[in-house]
mmCIF file of C-alpha atoms in Angstrom:
data_model
loop_
_atom_site.group_PDB
_atom_site.id
_atom_site.type_symbol
_atom_site.label_atom_id
_atom_site.label_comp_id
_atom_site.label_asym_id
_atom_site.label_seq_id
_atom_site.Cartn_x
_atom_site.Cartn_y
_atom_site.Cartn_z
ATOM 1 C CA MET C 25 0.412 -0.008 -0.094
ATOM 2 C CA PRO C 26 0.916 3.391 -1.304
ATOM 3 C CA ARG C 27 2.516 5.686 2.747
ATOM 4 C CA ARG C 28 0.654 8.054 3.419
ATOM 5 C CA PRO C 29 1.438 11.268 3.102
ATOM 6 C CA ALA C 30 2.233 13.482 6.504
ATOM 7 C CA LEU C 31 -0.785 14.999 7.910
ATOM 8 C CA ILE C 32 2.823 18.200 8.376
ATOM 9 C CA PRO C 33 5.724 18.082 6.571
ATOM 10 C CA PRO C 34 8.686 16.891 7.862
ATOM 11 C CA GLY C 35 10.579 20.628 8.691
ATOM 12 C CA LEU C 36 7.367 21.921 9.591
ATOM 13 C CA ALA C 37 7.180 19.591 12.425
ATOM 14 C CA LEU C 38 10.330 20.221 12.955
ATOM 15 C CA ARG C 39 10.135 24.106 13.422
ATOM 16 C CA LEU C 40 7.041 22.687 15.794
ATOM 17 C CA ARG C 41 9.115 21.311 18.239
ATOM 18 C CA PRO C 42 10.002 23.534 20.432
ATOM 19 C CA SER C 43 13.821 23.516 22.312
ATOM 20 C CA ASN C 44 14.947 22.658 25.101
ATOM 21 C CA ALA C 45 16.129 25.865 25.596
ATOM 22 C CA GLY C 46 12.275 27.611 24.873
ATOM 23 C CA LEU C 47 10.705 25.055 26.953
ATOM 24 C CA LYS C 48 13.113 25.020 30.339
ATOM 25 C CA ILE C 49 12.612 29.581 29.666
ATOM 26 C CA VAL C 50 8.413 28.509 29.308
ATOM 27 C CA MET C 51 9.750 27.206 33.058
ATOM 28 C CA ALA C 52 11.344 29.556 34.999
ATOM 29 C CA ALA C 53 9.446 32.239 33.992
ATOM 30 C CA THR C 54 5.665 30.307 34.988
ATOM 31 C CA GLY C 55 8.155 29.865 38.092
ATOM 32 C CA VAL C 56 9.346 33.989 38.758
ATOM 33 C CA VAL C 57 4.910 33.795 38.676
ATOM 34 C CA PHE C 58 4.389 31.849 41.172
ATOM 35 C CA ALA C 59 7.367 32.549 43.238
ATOM 36 C CA LEU C 60 5.645 36.224 43.635
ATOM 37 C CA PHE C 61 1.463 34.973 44.222
ATOM 38 C CA VAL C 62 3.010 33.263 46.709
ATOM 39 C CA LEU C 63 4.510 35.544 48.442
ATOM 40 C CA VAL C 64 2.468 37.852 48.320
ATOM 41 C CA HIS C 65 -0.329 35.178 49.145
ATOM 42 C CA MET C 66 1.590 33.532 52.586
ATOM 43 C CA ILE C 67 1.927 38.127 53.098
ATOM 44 C CA GLY C 68 -2.259 38.207 52.352
ATOM 45 C CA ASN C 69 -1.836 35.101 54.683
ATOM 46 C CA LEU C 70 0.115 36.343 57.224
ATOM 47 C CA LYS C 71 -2.615 37.939 58.735
ATOM 48 C CA ILE C 72 -4.451 36.687 59.915
ATOM 49 C CA TYR C 73 -2.510 37.468 63.534
ATOM 50 C CA THR C 74 -4.511 40.387 63.297
ATOM 51 C CA GLY C 75 -7.654 38.845 64.385
ATOM 52 C CA ALA C 76 -10.887 37.596 62.385
ATOM 53 C CA GLU C 77 -12.325 41.551 61.805
ATOM 54 C CA HIS C 78 -9.242 41.823 59.608
ATOM 55 C CA PHE C 79 -8.445 38.623 57.487
ATOM 56 C CA ASP C 80 -12.393 38.730 56.295
ATOM 57 C CA ALA C 81 -11.837 42.490 55.270
ATOM 58 C CA TYR C 82 -9.181 41.834 53.818
ATOM 59 C CA ALA C 83 -10.673 38.422 51.985
ATOM 60 C CA HIS C 84 -13.396 40.085 51.499
ATOM 61 C CA TRP C 85 -11.646 42.921 49.561
ATOM 62 C CA LEU C 86 -9.776 40.147 47.142
ATOM 63 C CA ARG C 87 -13.344 39.444 45.747
ATOM 64 C CA THR C 88 -14.236 43.063 45.619
ATOM 65 C CA LEU C 89 -10.793 44.517 43.850
ATOM 66 C CA ALA C 90 -11.979 47.004 40.694
ATOM 67 C CA GLU C 91 -15.313 47.010 41.395
ATOM 68 C CA PRO C 92 -17.529 47.870 39.578
ATOM 69 C CA LEU C 93 -15.140 48.387 36.999
ATOM 70 C CA LEU C 94 -15.138 44.889 37.137
ATOM 71 C CA PRO C 95 -17.768 42.499 38.724
ATOM 72 C CA TYR C 96 -18.200 41.014 41.161
ATOM 73 C CA GLU C 97 -14.966 38.514 42.050
ATOM 74 C CA GLY C 98 -13.643 39.787 38.881
ATOM 75 C CA ALA C 99 -9.938 40.547 39.382
ATOM 76 C CA LEU C 100 -10.238 37.601 41.958
ATOM 77 C CA TRP C 101 -10.902 34.846 38.423
ATOM 78 C CA LEU C 102 -8.390 37.620 36.284
ATOM 79 C CA PHE C 103 -5.445 36.697 38.637
ATOM 80 C CA ARG C 104 -6.596 32.750 38.609
ATOM 81 C CA ALA C 105 -7.091 32.501 34.608
ATOM 82 C CA VAL C 106 -3.216 34.554 34.773
ATOM 83 C CA LEU C 107 -2.253 30.816 37.441
ATOM 84 C CA VAL C 108 -4.243 28.457 35.499
ATOM 85 C CA THR C 109 -2.116 28.728 32.197
ATOM 86 C CA ALA C 110 0.973 29.501 33.866
ATOM 87 C CA LEU C 111 0.796 26.063 35.913
ATOM 88 C CA VAL C 112 -0.446 24.365 32.523
ATOM 89 C CA ALA C 113 2.660 25.827 31.230
ATOM 90 C CA HIS C 114 4.887 25.229 33.700
ATOM 91 C CA VAL C 115 3.732 21.332 33.994
ATOM 92 C CA TRP C 116 3.454 20.991 30.207
ATOM 93 C CA ALA C 117 7.246 22.641 29.762
ATOM 94 C CA ALA C 118 8.978 19.697 32.581
ATOM 95 C CA VAL C 119 6.922 16.811 31.416
ATOM 96 C CA VAL C 120 8.427 17.432 27.439
ATOM 97 C CA LEU C 121 11.770 17.996 29.275
ATOM 98 C CA THR C 122 11.854 15.436 30.919
ATOM 99 C CA ALA C 123 10.613 13.375 28.520
ATOM 100 C CA ARG C 124 13.551 13.930 26.650
ATOM 101 C CA ALA C 125 16.210 13.687 28.568
ATOM 102 C CA HIS C 126 15.242 10.583 29.905
ATOM 103 C CA ARG C 127 14.907 10.032 25.863
ATOM 104 C CA ALA C 128 18.678 11.154 25.799
ATOM 105 C CA ARG C 129 19.465 9.182 28.196
ATOM 106 C CA GLY C 130 19.014 5.507 28.045
ATOM 107 C CA PRO C 131 19.735 2.813 30.724
ATOM 108 C CA PHE C 132 23.080 5.714 32.472
ATOM 109 C CA ARG C 133 22.490 7.314 35.957
ATOM 110 C CA ARG C 134 24.611 9.135 37.460
ATOM 111 C CA ARG C 135 26.247 7.955 40.477
ATOM 112 C CA GLY C 136 28.080 9.409 43.310
ATOM 113 C CA LEU C 137 25.188 12.953 43.549
ATOM 114 C CA HIS C 138 25.662 14.025 47.279
ATOM 115 C CA GLY C 139 23.696 17.262 49.243
ATOM 116 C CA LEU C 140 21.260 19.490 49.390
ATOM 117 C CA ARG C 141 20.776 20.736 46.058
ATOM 118 C CA SER C 142 20.622 17.105 44.525
ATOM 119 C CA PHE C 143 18.625 15.999 46.227
ATOM 120 C CA THR C 144 16.084 19.079 45.034
ATOM 121 C CA ALA C 145 17.116 18.621 41.976
ATOM 122 C CA ARG C 146 16.626 14.758 41.653
ATOM 123 C CA THR C 147 13.460 14.890 43.618
ATOM 124 C CA MET C 148 11.788 18.559 41.782
ATOM 125 C CA GLY C 149 9.852 15.912 40.245
ATOM 126 C CA VAL C 150 7.760 14.193 43.272
ATOM 127 C CA SER C 151 7.631 17.554 44.861
ATOM 128 C CA GLY C 152 6.286 19.349 41.749
ATOM 129 C CA ILE C 153 3.799 16.460 42.218
ATOM 130 C CA VAL C 154 2.860 17.250 45.463
ATOM 131 C CA LEU C 155 2.364 20.544 45.273
ATOM 132 C CA LEU C 156 -0.452 19.667 42.529
ATOM 133 C CA ALA C 157 -1.550 17.621 45.170
ATOM 134 C CA PHE C 158 -1.669 20.446 47.481
ATOM 135 C CA ILE C 159 -2.457 23.166 45.421
ATOM 136 C CA ALA C 160 -6.327 20.739 44.478
ATOM 137 C CA PHE C 161 -6.890 19.963 48.036
ATOM 138 C CA HIS C 162 -6.563 23.405 49.097
ATOM 139 C CA ILE C 163 -8.883 24.945 46.585
ATOM 140 C CA LEU C 164 -11.152 21.897 47.721
ATOM 141 C CA ASP C 165 -10.929 22.909 51.232
ATOM 142 C CA LEU C 166 -11.187 26.827 50.971
ATOM 143 C CA THR C 167 -12.486 27.328 48.364
ATOM 144 C CA THR C 168 -14.821 25.602 46.847
ATOM 145 C CA GLY C 169 -15.940 24.556 50.543
ATOM 146 C CA THR C 170 -16.615 21.048 49.243
ATOM 147 C CA ARG C 171 -16.628 17.806 51.388
ATOM 148 C CA PRO C 172 -14.785 16.502 52.941
ATOM 149 C CA ALA C 173 -12.205 18.380 52.076
ATOM 150 C CA ALA C 174 -13.815 20.912 53.404
ATOM 151 C CA SER C 175 -14.141 20.455 57.209
ATOM 152 C CA PRO C 176 -18.414 20.915 58.567
ATOM 153 C CA THR C 177 -18.727 23.745 59.543
ATOM 154 C CA PHE C 178 -17.076 26.002 56.355
ATOM 155 C CA THR C 179 -18.543 28.519 55.027
ATOM 156 C CA ALA C 180 -18.287 29.787 50.995
ATOM 157 C CA ALA C 181 -18.187 33.772 51.369
ATOM 158 C CA THR C 182 -20.984 36.105 49.926
ATOM 159 C CA HIS C 183 -21.238 39.091 48.694
ATOM 160 C CA THR C 184 -21.575 41.396 51.672
ATOM 161 C CA SER C 185 -19.141 38.708 53.679
ATOM 162 C CA SER C 186 -16.500 35.791 54.028
ATOM 163 C CA ALA C 187 -15.320 33.431 57.328
ATOM 164 C CA ALA C 188 -12.286 33.515 55.791
ATOM 165 C CA TYR C 189 -10.565 33.644 59.473
ATOM 166 C CA ALA C 190 -12.941 30.843 60.706
ATOM 167 C CA ASN C 191 -12.966 28.511 58.229
ATOM 168 C CA LEU C 192 -8.528 28.782 57.890
ATOM 169 C CA VAL C 193 -8.989 27.752 61.350
ATOM 170 C CA ALA C 194 -11.364 24.615 61.562
ATOM 171 C CA SER C 195 -9.236 23.977 58.777
ATOM 172 C CA PHE C 196 -6.297 23.360 60.460
ATOM 173 C CA ASP C 197 -8.095 22.574 64.207
ATOM 174 C CA ARG C 198 -7.863 19.027 62.022
ATOM 175 C CA PRO C 199 -4.875 16.989 62.459
ATOM 176 C CA ALA C 200 -4.537 15.643 59.765
ATOM 177 C CA VAL C 201 -5.049 18.734 57.505
ATOM 178 C CA ALA C 202 -2.294 21.658 59.094
ATOM 179 C CA GLY C 203 -0.241 17.904 59.168
ATOM 180 C CA PHE C 204 -0.005 17.958 55.095
ATOM 181 C CA TYR C 205 0.169 21.959 54.488
ATOM 182 C CA LEU C 206 3.115 21.861 57.072
ATOM 183 C CA LEU C 207 4.082 18.979 55.037
ATOM 184 C CA ALA C 208 3.360 20.143 51.394
ATOM 185 C CA MET C 209 4.924 24.168 52.924
ATOM 186 C CA VAL C 210 8.824 22.152 53.209
ATOM 187 C CA VAL C 211 8.127 21.071 50.542
ATOM 188 C CA LEU C 212 7.054 23.796 47.689
ATOM 189 C CA GLY C 213 10.103 25.677 49.803
ATOM 190 C CA ALA C 214 12.882 23.002 48.409
ATOM 191 C CA HIS C 215 10.801 23.396 45.844
ATOM 192 C CA LEU C 216 10.850 27.262 44.499
ATOM 193 C CA ALA C 217 14.841 27.304 46.360
ATOM 194 C CA HIS C 218 15.687 24.922 43.181
ATOM 195 C CA GLY C 219 13.024 25.917 40.908
ATOM 196 C CA LEU C 220 14.398 30.034 41.322
ATOM 197 C CA TYR C 221 18.556 29.115 41.563
ATOM 198 C CA THR C 222 17.502 27.225 37.732
ATOM 199 C CA ALA C 223 15.529 29.890 36.390
ATOM 200 C CA VAL C 224 18.929 32.632 37.556
ATOM 201 C CA ASN C 225 20.569 30.622 35.278
ATOM 202 C CA ASP C 226 17.725 29.532 31.824
ATOM 203 C CA LEU C 227 17.030 33.542 31.739
ATOM 204 C CA GLY C 228 20.352 34.416 31.063
ATOM 205 C CA VAL C 229 21.831 36.375 33.558
ATOM 206 C CA THR C 230 25.421 36.723 33.570
ATOM 207 C CA GLY C 231 27.941 37.906 35.787
ATOM 208 C CA ALA C 232 29.059 36.405 38.595
ATOM 209 C CA ARG C 233 27.692 38.565 41.671
ATOM 210 C CA SER C 234 23.396 39.153 40.019
ATOM 211 C CA ARG C 235 24.478 35.553 39.802
ATOM 212 C CA ALA C 236 24.921 35.166 43.611
ATOM 213 C CA LEU C 237 22.815 38.289 44.217
ATOM 214 C CA LEU C 238 19.664 36.755 42.416
ATOM 215 C CA THR C 239 20.907 33.391 43.954
ATOM 216 C CA ALA C 240 20.675 34.268 47.226
ATOM 217 C CA ALA C 241 17.262 36.700 46.821
ATOM 218 C CA GLY C 242 15.163 33.004 45.724
ATOM 219 C CA GLY C 243 16.896 31.522 48.820
ATOM 220 C CA LEU C 244 15.532 34.021 51.296
ATOM 221 C CA LEU C 245 12.174 34.404 49.002
ATOM 222 C CA ALA C 246 11.419 29.959 49.203
ATOM 223 C CA LEU C 247 12.421 31.116 53.362
ATOM 224 C CA ALA C 248 10.011 33.614 53.355
ATOM 225 C CA VAL C 249 6.709 32.076 52.473
ATOM 226 C CA MET C 250 8.148 28.423 53.758
ATOM 227 C CA ALA C 251 8.994 29.936 57.217
ATOM 228 C CA GLY C 252 5.679 32.465 56.810
ATOM 229 C CA ASN C 253 3.088 29.513 55.924
ATOM 230 C CA ILE C 254 4.319 27.472 58.499
ATOM 231 C CA THR C 255 3.493 29.477 61.702
ATOM 232 C CA ILE C 256 -0.294 29.372 61.176
ATOM 233 C CA PRO C 257 -1.576 25.971 61.753
ATOM 234 C CA ILE C 258 1.121 25.494 64.481
ATOM 235 C CA ALA C 259 -1.027 29.050 65.595
ATOM 236 C CA VAL C 260 -3.736 27.310 66.005
ATOM 237 C CA MET C 261 -2.724 23.830 66.673
ATOM 238 C CA ALA C 262 -0.915 25.275 69.282
ATOM 239 C CA GLY C 263 -4.779 27.637 70.882
ATOM 240 C CA TRP C 264 -2.908 30.610 69.557
ATOM 241 C CA LEU C 265 -5.525 31.624 66.780
ATOM 242 C CA ARG C 266 -9.582 30.782 67.846
#
């Protein structure tokens, strides 16, 4: 039988195939977007220490941001759309790069790699999967209030009120949820630290001083996000937040 002509000419298919360098830039750029988001999100989370009234007011402000130019929760959904797009691009680039690396490496494995940086590099895929699971659970728990992820007392926000403080405390009152959150924050810290380290390289930063400063800044950002978020479930379990 005569061979069917290719739907896409080989030359065009090769040009459409993203390069490794391009995929690394996609991962680096989307990683920076997520790093900035989790930093701002952590700062917002720490407002829980100002009390229920202020924290609920902050949560309500996020939903009414840019009204009446945008509808209720309009700005929030725009932010979510950007984050979902970045997440899809980040995961896609990671999967393609990992598959290519496995094919190129074949049966050979590097030996004798030690140290924290080597460990985080080798476990980026695993930590990414843990974080995806955490994101899904976190949304079901504190955004949509879907049982059994959410606490039995979850109260949905309305156009005039928010119960973000009570929902957060009720969620972390469950030891399993608090423990999972603590684990996820440690994983996030390691993932962020290594991801921002590689982003400095993949985005083409040159100069020893610039690279050192950006690497240190990335490490401090990862540590701050991890430490700041970890304090919240600990404070709830210790009874400091009620």
